[in-house]
């Protein structure tokens, strides 16, 4: 037996596992898959993990209860996939540890298990399809490829949606590999990546077609690299000559934001940093100073602020930031504020209310239920949380119209600005201090890079404790400030590119690909079944 044959035999032995051993191995593959995301960004782990899941599901076909085996195999994989990729959520409960730390062992396991059900459904559905249509060989992998992609889309849309750590995000460590997002968007590109990731499993399960399968996989990867390389070469970084930006990262610890005196000190430091940075820029050009989300609560109520901005910043300066505001109906909103221009007295020129609120962070779903249980204190403010805005916005009347995004809102592809009102750039204000010095802020930065490529728009991103950055339309980070490091970025605004294919077609590309795969399964399945029936009938004669 050759070394390759021994390796294949060892991998196939995994498929025969049952009980807790099977679940532990499935969970291990889920954790390995999560290593493709920040901070490690080990893209090969995407292929190793998903191929491992595929081999385990192949083994489910021979189990006494194949659908049950497939469901729990997928569930174990998915639960650890999300736990290993989003463990940093625990930090949010530790900011006020006395009040909320006890929830960590209750809420997070349930949360990760719930998300893991998407993989459970993928496993169950793929095994059902293989059995139902009598699929074998390479066609037997098609249902799993399809379902892994479709359930990812569903995860991004069901209820509030959570499109975090999508498969395409695993390519963030390789700028060349991110570029197909401009054409396909994250879900269709995710479908392509899943198909390529299952090549090792296809070789293990179908050794007679090793050369053909490996050739197809190499050709697919080569096409992606070629496309990405050409795009980055042809679209070199370009900067505008009429608009300048100052990105401020004050790096105020989240606990300090709960102290009134330290909040004031943080605001003063932010203004000092802005003034010093703006002084380094050219005169006579518009300046956008970008402060993070929640730089100071109810910031529009500070009577001295407008005068301070006007006195200390150059003419034609605009200051944008996020802050809580009181709404007309007595509630509260997480609001984007724009002050300026400074030579006009720095009045409050525009506001935008965040419309995608973080569940359990900014809004409390099923508030009446929690109130009945006596734990309505989980609500961040008011009765059930912030009041959501009416939808995305574009801020006009400035030298470079932009779309404001507050924290979590840049997570959702294709919904960053009003339809038909494409801006010239995106402004992201966020406060990732809740998530500590862990993977969360790094993953959030990778998401911003994805949005830049998908839209063909540059992004200026201010994060309280990091990671602040200026990102061009190809997802290149032109400048950045490390985590928990106070600092500023001064730069000319990168240029916007023409609308991308994904901007024009959206997820229609994804559903066209899904429809093609469904058609392929539908055409192949019945034909295989008919051939089996005919073969059986001829044998009986």
Coordinates of C-alpha atoms in Angstrom, one line a residue:
X1 CA 0.0 0.0 0.0
X2 CA 1.4 3.3 -1.1
X3 CA 1.7 6.3 1.3
X4 CA -1.2 8.0 -0.6
X5 CA -3.4 4.9 -0.2
X6 CA -2.6 4.7 3.5
X7 CA -3.6 8.4 3.9
X8 CA -6.8 7.8 2.1
X9 CA -7.6 4.7 4.2
X10 CA -7.0 6.7 7.4
X11 CA -9.3 9.5 6.2
X12 CA -12.0 7.1 5.2
X13 CA -11.8 5.5 8.7
X14 CA -13.1 8.8 10.1
X15 CA -16.3 8.3 8.2
X16 CA -16.9 5.1 10.2
X17 CA -16.9 6.9 13.6
X18 CA -20.0 6.9 15.6
X19 CA -21.4 8.3 18.9
X20 CA -19.4 10.9 20.8
X21 CA -16.2 10.2 18.8
X22 CA -18.0 11.2 15.6
X23 CA -19.3 14.4 17.2
X24 CA -15.9 15.4 18.7
X25 CA -14.2 14.9 15.3
X26 CA -16.9 16.9 13.6
X27 CA -16.5 19.7 16.2
X28 CA -12.8 19.6 15.6
X29 CA -13.2 20.1 11.9
X30 CA -15.6 23.0 12.6
X31 CA -12.9 24.7 14.8
X32 CA -10.3 24.1 12.1
X33 CA -12.5 25.8 9.5
X34 CA -12.8 28.9 11.8
X35 CA -9.0 29.2 11.7
X36 CA -9.4 30.6 8.1
X37 CA -10.7 33.8 9.7
X38 CA -8.8 36.5 11.6
X39 CA -6.6 36.5 13.6
X40 CA -5.0 33.5 12.0
X41 CA -6.4 33.8 8.4
X42 CA -5.2 30.3 7.5
X43 CA -7.2 29.9 4.3
X44 CA -6.2 26.2 3.7
X45 CA -8.2 25.3 6.9
X46 CA -11.4 26.1 5.0
X47 CA -10.7 23.2 2.7
X48 CA -9.5 20.9 5.4
X49 CA -12.5 21.6 7.7
X50 CA -15.2 21.4 5.0
X51 CA -13.6 18.3 3.4
X52 CA -13.5 16.7 6.8
X53 CA -17.2 17.4 7.3
X54 CA -17.9 16.0 3.8
X55 CA -16.2 12.7 4.6
X56 CA -18.1 12.4 7.9
X57 CA -21.4 13.0 6.1
X58 CA -20.4 10.3 3.5
X59 CA -20.1 8.0 6.5
X60 CA -23.6 8.9 7.7
X61 CA -25.0 7.3 4.6
X62 CA -24.2 3.8 5.9
X63 CA -25.4 4.5 9.5
X64 CA -28.6 2.9 10.9
X65 CA -30.2 6.3 11.1
X66 CA -28.4 8.3 8.3
X67 CA -30.5 11.5 8.6
X68 CA -30.1 11.6 12.4
X69 CA -26.4 11.0 12.0
X70 CA -26.0 13.7 9.4
X71 CA -28.0 16.2 11.5
X72 CA -25.9 15.9 14.6
X73 CA -22.7 15.7 12.7
X74 CA -23.5 19.0 11.0
X75 CA -24.7 20.5 14.3
X76 CA -21.4 19.6 16.1
X77 CA -19.4 21.0 13.2
X78 CA -21.4 24.2 13.1
X79 CA -21.4 24.8 16.9
X80 CA -17.7 24.8 17.1
X81 CA -17.3 26.6 13.9
X82 CA -19.1 29.6 15.4
X83 CA -17.7 29.1 18.9
X84 CA -14.1 29.1 17.7
X85 CA -14.7 32.0 15.3
X86 CA -16.7 34.2 17.6
X87 CA -15.5 33.4 21.1
X88 CA -14.6 37.1 21.6
X89 CA -18.3 37.8 22.1
X90 CA -17.7 36.9 25.8
X91 CA -15.7 40.1 26.2
X92 CA -18.9 42.2 25.9
X93 CA -20.3 40.5 29.0
X94 CA -17.2 41.3 31.0
X95 CA -17.3 45.1 30.6
X96 CA -19.8 45.1 33.4
X97 CA -18.8 41.7 34.7
X98 CA -20.7 41.9 38.0
X99 CA -24.0 42.2 36.2
X100 CA -23.6 40.1 33.1
X101 CA -20.6 37.6 33.4
X102 CA -22.9 34.9 34.7
X103 CA -24.7 34.9 31.4
X104 CA -21.7 33.7 29.4
X105 CA -22.0 29.9 30.1
X106 CA -25.7 30.1 29.4
X107 CA -26.2 32.6 26.5
X108 CA -23.1 31.9 24.3
X109 CA -23.5 28.0 24.1
X110 CA -27.1 28.4 23.1
X111 CA -26.2 31.1 20.6
X112 CA -23.5 29.0 19.0
X113 CA -25.7 25.9 19.0
X114 CA -28.5 27.9 17.3
X115 CA -26.2 29.1 14.6
X116 CA -24.8 25.6 14.2
X117 CA -28.3 24.4 13.1
X118 CA -27.6 25.9 9.7
X119 CA -24.8 23.3 9.2
X120 CA -27.1 20.7 10.7
X121 CA -29.7 21.4 8.0
X122 CA -27.0 21.3 5.4
X123 CA -25.8 17.9 6.5
X124 CA -29.3 16.5 6.8
X125 CA -30.4 17.9 3.5
X126 CA -27.4 16.7 1.6
X127 CA -27.6 13.1 2.9
X128 CA -31.4 13.1 2.1
X129 CA -30.7 14.2 -1.4
X130 CA -28.0 11.7 -2.1
X131 CA -30.3 8.9 -0.8
X132 CA -33.4 10.2 -2.6
X133 CA -31.8 10.6 -6.0
X134 CA -29.3 7.8 -5.7
X135 CA -26.3 10.0 -6.3
X136 CA -22.8 8.7 -6.3
X137 CA -19.3 9.9 -7.3
X138 CA -18.8 13.6 -7.8
X139 CA -22.5 14.4 -8.3
X140 CA -23.0 13.2 -4.7
X141 CA -21.1 16.3 -3.5
X142 CA -23.4 18.7 -5.3
X143 CA -26.2 18.8 -2.7
X144 CA -23.8 19.6 0.1
X145 CA -22.1 22.4 -1.9
X146 CA -25.5 23.8 -2.7
X147 CA -26.9 23.6 0.8
X148 CA -23.8 25.0 2.5
X149 CA -24.1 28.1 0.3
X150 CA -27.8 28.5 0.6
X151 CA -27.8 28.1 4.4
X152 CA -25.1 30.8 4.6
X153 CA -27.4 33.1 2.6
X154 CA -30.3 32.2 5.0
X155 CA -28.0 33.0 8.0
X156 CA -27.5 36.4 6.6
X157 CA -31.2 37.1 6.2
X158 CA -33.4 35.1 8.6
X159 CA -34.7 37.2 11.5
X160 CA -32.1 40.0 11.9
X161 CA -29.5 38.1 10.0
X162 CA -25.9 37.5 11.0
X163 CA -23.6 37.4 7.9
X164 CA -20.4 37.3 10.0
X165 CA -17.5 35.0 9.1
X166 CA -18.9 34.1 5.7
X167 CA -16.8 31.6 3.7
X168 CA -15.5 34.5 1.5
X169 CA -14.2 36.2 4.6
X170 CA -11.6 33.4 4.8
X171 CA -9.8 34.9 1.9
X172 CA -9.1 38.2 3.7
X173 CA -5.5 37.3 4.3
X174 CA -4.9 37.3 0.5
X175 CA -5.9 40.5 -1.2
X176 CA -5.7 38.8 -4.6
X177 CA -8.3 36.2 -3.6
X178 CA -10.7 38.8 -2.3
X179 CA -11.2 40.5 -5.7
X180 CA -13.9 38.2 -7.1
X181 CA -16.2 39.8 -4.5
X182 CA -16.6 42.7 -7.0
X183 CA -18.2 40.4 -9.5
X184 CA -19.9 37.8 -7.5
X185 CA -20.6 39.3 -4.0
X186 CA -20.0 37.2 -0.8
X187 CA -22.6 34.6 -1.3
X188 CA -22.0 33.5 -4.9
X189 CA -18.2 33.7 -4.2
X190 CA -18.8 31.6 -1.1
X191 CA -20.5 29.0 -3.3
X192 CA -17.4 28.9 -5.5
X193 CA -15.1 28.6 -2.5
X194 CA -17.1 25.8 -1.0
X195 CA -16.8 23.9 -4.3
X196 CA -13.1 24.4 -4.4
X197 CA -12.8 23.5 -0.7
X198 CA -14.4 20.1 -1.3
X199 CA -11.8 19.1 -3.8
X200 CA -9.7 17.2 -1.2
X201 CA -12.8 15.3 -0.1
X202 CA -13.7 14.5 -3.7
X203 CA -10.3 13.0 -4.3
X204 CA -10.5 10.9 -1.1
X205 CA -14.0 9.6 -1.9
X206 CA -13.4 9.2 -5.7
X207 CA -9.7 8.2 -6.2
X208 CA -10.3 7.0 -9.7
X209 CA -10.9 10.6 -10.8
X210 CA -8.0 12.2 -8.8
X211 CA -6.3 13.7 -11.8
X212 CA -9.5 15.2 -13.2
X213 CA -10.7 16.5 -9.9
X214 CA -7.3 18.0 -9.0
X215 CA -7.0 19.6 -12.4
X216 CA -10.5 21.3 -12.1
X217 CA -9.6 22.5 -8.6
X218 CA -6.3 23.9 -9.7
X219 CA -7.9 25.6 -12.8
X220 CA -10.6 27.2 -10.6
X221 CA -8.0 28.5 -8.1
X222 CA -5.8 29.7 -10.9
X223 CA -8.6 31.6 -12.5
X224 CA -9.3 33.4 -9.2
X225 CA -5.7 34.3 -8.7
X226 CA -5.4 35.6 -12.3
X227 CA -8.6 37.7 -12.0
X228 CA -7.5 39.2 -8.7
X229 CA -3.9 39.9 -9.8
X230 CA -5.1 41.6 -13.0
X231 CA -7.6 43.7 -11.1
X232 CA -5.1 44.9 -8.5
X233 CA -2.6 45.6 -11.2
X234 CA -5.0 47.6 -13.4
X235 CA -6.6 49.4 -10.6
X236 CA -3.7 51.0 -8.7
X237 CA -4.4 53.1 -5.7
X238 CA -5.7 56.6 -6.6
X239 CA -6.4 59.6 -4.4
X240 CA -8.7 62.6 -5.0
X241 CA -7.2 66.0 -4.9
X242 CA -10.2 67.9 -3.5
X243 CA -11.1 66.0 -0.3
X244 CA -9.0 65.2 2.7
X245 CA -9.9 63.0 5.7
X246 CA -8.8 62.7 9.3
X247 CA -9.6 59.5 11.0
X248 CA -9.4 59.7 14.8
X249 CA -8.9 56.7 17.2
X250 CA -9.0 58.1 20.7
X251 CA -8.8 54.6 22.3
X252 CA -11.0 55.2 25.3
X253 CA -11.5 51.9 27.2
X254 CA -15.1 50.8 27.4
X255 CA -15.2 50.9 31.2
X256 CA -14.1 54.6 31.0
X257 CA -17.2 55.4 28.9
X258 CA -19.3 54.5 32.0
X259 CA -17.5 57.3 34.0
X260 CA -18.9 60.8 33.4
X261 CA -15.5 62.6 34.1
X262 CA -13.5 60.2 31.9
X263 CA -16.0 60.7 29.1
X264 CA -15.4 64.4 29.2
X265 CA -11.6 63.8 29.2
X266 CA -12.0 61.5 26.2
X267 CA -14.0 64.1 24.2
X268 CA -11.3 66.7 24.9
X269 CA -8.6 64.4 23.8
X270 CA -10.4 63.5 20.7
X271 CA -10.8 67.2 19.8
X272 CA -7.1 67.9 20.5
X273 CA -6.1 65.0 18.3
X274 CA -8.3 66.2 15.5
X275 CA -7.0 69.7 15.7
X276 CA -3.4 68.6 15.6
X277 CA -4.0 66.2 12.6
X278 CA -6.0 68.8 10.6
X279 CA -3.2 71.3 10.9
X280 CA -1.0 68.9 8.8
X281 CA -3.4 69.0 5.9
X282 CA -3.5 71.4 2.9
X283 CA -5.5 74.6 3.2
X284 CA -8.4 75.3 0.9
X285 CA -9.7 71.8 0.6
X286 CA -12.6 70.1 2.3
X287 CA -11.7 68.1 5.4
X288 CA -13.8 65.3 6.9
X289 CA -12.8 64.5 10.5
X290 CA -14.2 61.1 11.5
X291 CA -14.7 60.2 15.1
X292 CA -15.9 56.8 16.4
X293 CA -19.3 55.7 17.4
X294 CA -20.4 57.0 20.8
X295 CA -17.6 59.5 21.1
X296 CA -19.8 61.2 23.7
X297 CA -23.5 60.6 24.5
X298 CA -26.0 63.3 23.5
X299 CA -23.2 65.1 21.8
X300 CA -25.5 67.5 20.0
X301 CA -26.6 68.9 23.3
X302 CA -23.1 70.3 24.2
X303 CA -23.5 74.0 23.7
X304 CA -19.8 74.7 23.5
X305 CA -19.0 72.1 20.9
X306 CA -20.0 74.0 17.8
X307 CA -17.9 77.0 18.8
X308 CA -14.9 74.7 19.6
X309 CA -15.1 73.0 16.3
X310 CA -15.3 76.3 14.4
X311 CA -12.5 77.9 16.4
X312 CA -10.1 75.0 16.3
X313 CA -10.5 73.4 12.9
X314 CA -9.7 74.8 9.4
X315 CA -12.4 76.3 7.2
X316 CA -14.6 73.8 5.3
X317 CA -14.1 71.1 8.0
X318 CA -16.8 68.6 8.7
X319 CA -16.8 66.4 11.9
X320 CA -18.8 63.2 11.8
X321 CA -19.4 60.8 14.8
X322 CA -21.9 58.5 16.4
X323 CA -23.8 59.4 19.5
X324 CA -27.0 58.6 21.4
X325 CA -29.9 61.1 20.9
X326 CA -33.3 61.4 22.4
X327 CA -36.2 60.9 19.9
X328 CA -39.4 62.8 19.6
X329 CA -41.4 60.0 21.1
X330 CA -39.3 59.8 24.3
X331 CA -37.1 56.9 23.1
X332 CA -33.5 56.9 22.1
X333 CA -31.6 56.3 18.9
X334 CA -28.0 55.5 18.0
X335 CA -27.4 58.4 15.7
X336 CA -24.7 59.5 13.2
X337 CA -24.1 63.2 13.5
X338 CA -22.4 65.5 11.0
X339 CA -21.2 69.0 12.2
X340 CA -20.0 71.6 9.7
X341 CA -18.7 73.2 7.8
X342 CA -16.6 74.9 10.5
X343 CA -16.5 78.3 8.8
X344 CA -20.3 78.4 9.2
X345 CA -20.2 78.0 12.9
X346 CA -20.1 74.1 12.8
X347 CA -23.8 73.6 13.2
X348 CA -25.4 70.2 13.3
X349 CA -25.8 69.7 9.5
X350 CA -27.1 66.2 9.2
X351 CA -28.2 63.1 11.3
X352 CA -28.9 59.5 10.5
X353 CA -30.4 56.9 12.9
X354 CA -28.9 53.5 12.8
X355 CA -31.5 51.1 11.4
X356 CA -29.8 47.7 11.9
X357 CA -29.6 47.3 15.7
X358 CA -27.5 44.6 17.4
X359 CA -29.8 42.0 19.0
X360 CA -29.3 42.0 22.8
X361 CA -26.8 44.8 22.4
X362 CA -28.9 47.6 21.1
X363 CA -32.3 46.0 21.0
X364 CA -33.9 43.3 23.1
X365 CA -36.1 40.9 21.1
X366 CA -39.2 39.6 22.8
X367 CA -38.9 42.4 25.4
X368 CA -42.3 41.6 26.9
X369 CA -41.1 38.0 27.6
X370 CA -38.0 39.2 29.4
X371 CA -40.0 41.8 31.3
X372 CA -42.3 39.0 32.5
X373 CA -39.3 37.0 33.6
X374 CA -37.9 40.0 35.5
X375 CA -34.7 40.4 33.5
X376 CA -35.7 43.3 31.4
X377 CA -32.4 45.0 32.6
X378 CA -30.8 43.2 29.7
X379 CA -32.3 45.9 27.5
X380 CA -29.6 48.5 26.7
X381 CA -31.9 51.5 27.0
X382 CA -35.6 52.2 27.4
X383 CA -38.3 49.6 26.8
X384 CA -36.6 47.1 24.6
X385 CA -33.6 49.2 23.3
X386 CA -32.9 51.9 20.8
X387 CA -35.5 53.1 18.2
X388 CA -34.3 51.9 14.8
X389 CA -34.0 54.3 11.9
X390 CA -36.0 54.1 8.7
X391 CA -33.3 52.7 6.5
X392 CA -29.9 53.4 4.9
X393 CA -29.1 57.0 3.9
X394 CA -26.8 59.1 1.7
X395 CA -25.6 62.5 3.1
X396 CA -25.6 65.1 0.4
X397 CA -24.7 68.8 0.4
X398 CA -21.0 68.1 1.0
X399 CA -18.1 68.1 -1.4
X400 CA -18.1 64.2 -1.4
X401 CA -21.5 62.7 -0.7
X402 CA -21.2 59.6 1.5
X403 CA -23.2 56.8 3.1
X404 CA -23.0 56.7 6.9
X405 CA -22.7 53.3 8.6
X406 CA -22.7 52.7 12.3
X407 CA -20.8 49.6 13.5
X408 CA -22.9 46.5 12.8
X409 CA -24.4 48.0 9.6
X410 CA -21.4 47.3 7.5
X411 CA -21.8 43.6 8.1
X412 CA -24.7 43.4 5.6
X413 CA -23.7 43.3 2.0
X414 CA -25.8 45.0 -0.7
X415 CA -27.8 47.2 1.7
X416 CA -25.2 50.0 2.6
X417 CA -27.0 52.9 0.9
X418 CA -30.4 53.7 -0.6
X419 CA -31.1 52.0 -3.9
X420 CA -30.3 54.2 -6.8
X421 CA -28.4 56.7 -4.6
X422 CA -24.8 55.5 -4.9
X423 CA -22.5 57.7 -2.8
X424 CA -18.8 58.5 -3.5
X425 CA -17.5 56.8 -0.3
X426 CA -18.6 55.0 2.8
X427 CA -18.0 56.3 6.4
X428 CA -18.0 53.7 9.2
X429 CA -18.0 54.7 12.8
X430 CA -17.8 51.9 15.3
X431 CA -16.9 51.1 18.9
X432 CA -15.3 47.7 19.0
X433 CA -14.0 48.2 22.5
X434 CA -16.8 45.8 23.7
X435 CA -14.9 42.9 22.1
X436 CA -11.5 43.5 23.7
X437 CA -8.1 42.8 22.2
X438 CA -9.2 39.7 20.4
X439 CA -10.3 38.5 17.0
X440 CA -13.5 40.5 16.8
X441 CA -12.1 43.9 15.7
X442 CA -9.8 42.2 13.2
X443 CA -12.7 40.3 11.7
X444 CA -14.8 43.5 11.6
X445 CA -12.0 45.2 9.6
X446 CA -11.9 42.3 7.1
X447 CA -15.7 42.8 6.6
X448 CA -15.1 46.5 5.8
X449 CA -12.6 45.5 3.2
X450 CA -15.1 43.1 1.6
X451 CA -17.7 45.9 1.5
X452 CA -15.3 48.2 -0.3
X453 CA -14.6 45.6 -3.0
X454 CA -18.2 44.7 -3.5
X455 CA -19.3 48.3 -3.9
X456 CA -16.2 49.8 -5.6
X457 CA -16.2 52.5 -3.0
X458 CA -13.5 53.6 -0.5
X459 CA -14.1 53.4 3.2
X460 CA -12.9 55.7 6.0
X461 CA -13.3 53.8 9.3
X462 CA -13.0 55.2 12.8
X463 CA -13.1 52.6 15.6
X464 CA -12.8 53.8 19.2
X465 CA -10.1 51.3 20.2
X466 CA -9.3 50.1 16.7
X467 CA -8.9 49.0 14.1
X468 CA -9.3 52.4 12.4
X469 CA -8.3 52.5 8.7
X470 CA -8.5 54.1 5.3
X471 CA -9.5 51.4 2.7
X472 CA -9.5 51.9 -1.1
X473 CA -12.1 50.6 -3.5
X474 CA -10.1 47.4 -4.0
X475 CA -10.0 46.5 -0.3
X476 CA -6.4 47.6 0.2
X477 CA -5.7 49.1 3.6
X478 CA -3.9 52.3 2.8
X479 CA -3.3 53.2 6.4
X480 CA -4.3 51.9 9.8
X481 CA -4.0 52.3 13.5
X482 CA -3.3 49.2 15.7
X483 CA -5.7 48.1 18.4
X484 CA -5.6 50.1 21.6
X485 CA -3.3 52.7 20.2
X486 CA -4.4 56.3 20.2
X487 CA -3.7 58.0 16.9
X488 CA -4.9 59.7 13.8
X489 CA -4.7 59.0 10.0
X490 CA -4.5 61.9 7.6
X491 CA -5.1 61.1 3.9
X492 CA -6.6 62.3 0.7
X493 CA -9.8 60.5 0.0
X494 CA -9.4 57.5 -2.3
X495 CA -11.3 57.5 -5.6
X496 CA -14.5 55.6 -6.2
X497 CA -14.7 53.1 -9.0
X498 CA -17.6 52.6 -11.4
X499 CA -20.3 50.3 -10.0
X500 CA -19.3 46.7 -9.8
X501 CA -21.2 43.8 -11.3
X502 CA -22.3 42.9 -7.8
X503 CA -23.5 46.4 -7.2
X504 CA -25.7 46.1 -10.4
X505 CA -26.9 42.5 -10.0
X506 CA -26.7 41.9 -6.3
X507 CA -27.6 38.4 -5.2
X508 CA -29.3 37.6 -8.5
X509 CA -25.9 36.1 -9.5
X510 CA -26.0 33.8 -6.5
X511 CA -29.5 32.6 -7.1
X512 CA -28.7 32.0 -10.8
X513 CA -25.8 29.7 -9.7
X514 CA -28.1 28.0 -7.2
X515 CA -30.8 27.4 -9.8
X516 CA -28.2 25.9 -12.1
X517 CA -27.1 23.5 -9.4
X518 CA -30.6 22.5 -8.6
X519 CA -31.3 21.9 -12.2
X520 CA -28.2 19.7 -12.5
X521 CA -29.3 17.6 -9.4
X522 CA -32.8 17.3 -10.8
X523 CA -31.6 16.1 -14.2
X524 CA -29.0 13.8 -12.8
X525 CA -31.0 12.2 -10.0
X526 CA -34.0 10.9 -11.9
X527 CA -31.7 9.6 -14.7
X528 CA -29.5 7.7 -12.2
X529 CA -32.6 6.2 -10.5
X530 CA -34.1 5.1 -13.9
X531 CA -30.8 3.4 -14.8
X532 CA -30.8 1.6 -11.5
X533 CA -34.3 0.4 -12.0
X534 CA -33.5 -0.8 -15.5
X535 CA -30.4 -2.6 -14.3
X536 CA -32.3 -4.3 -11.5
X537 CA -35.1 -5.4 -13.9
X538 CA -32.6 -6.8 -16.5
X539 CA -30.9 -8.8 -13.7
X540 CA -34.2 -10.3 -12.6
X541 CA -34.8 -11.5 -16.1

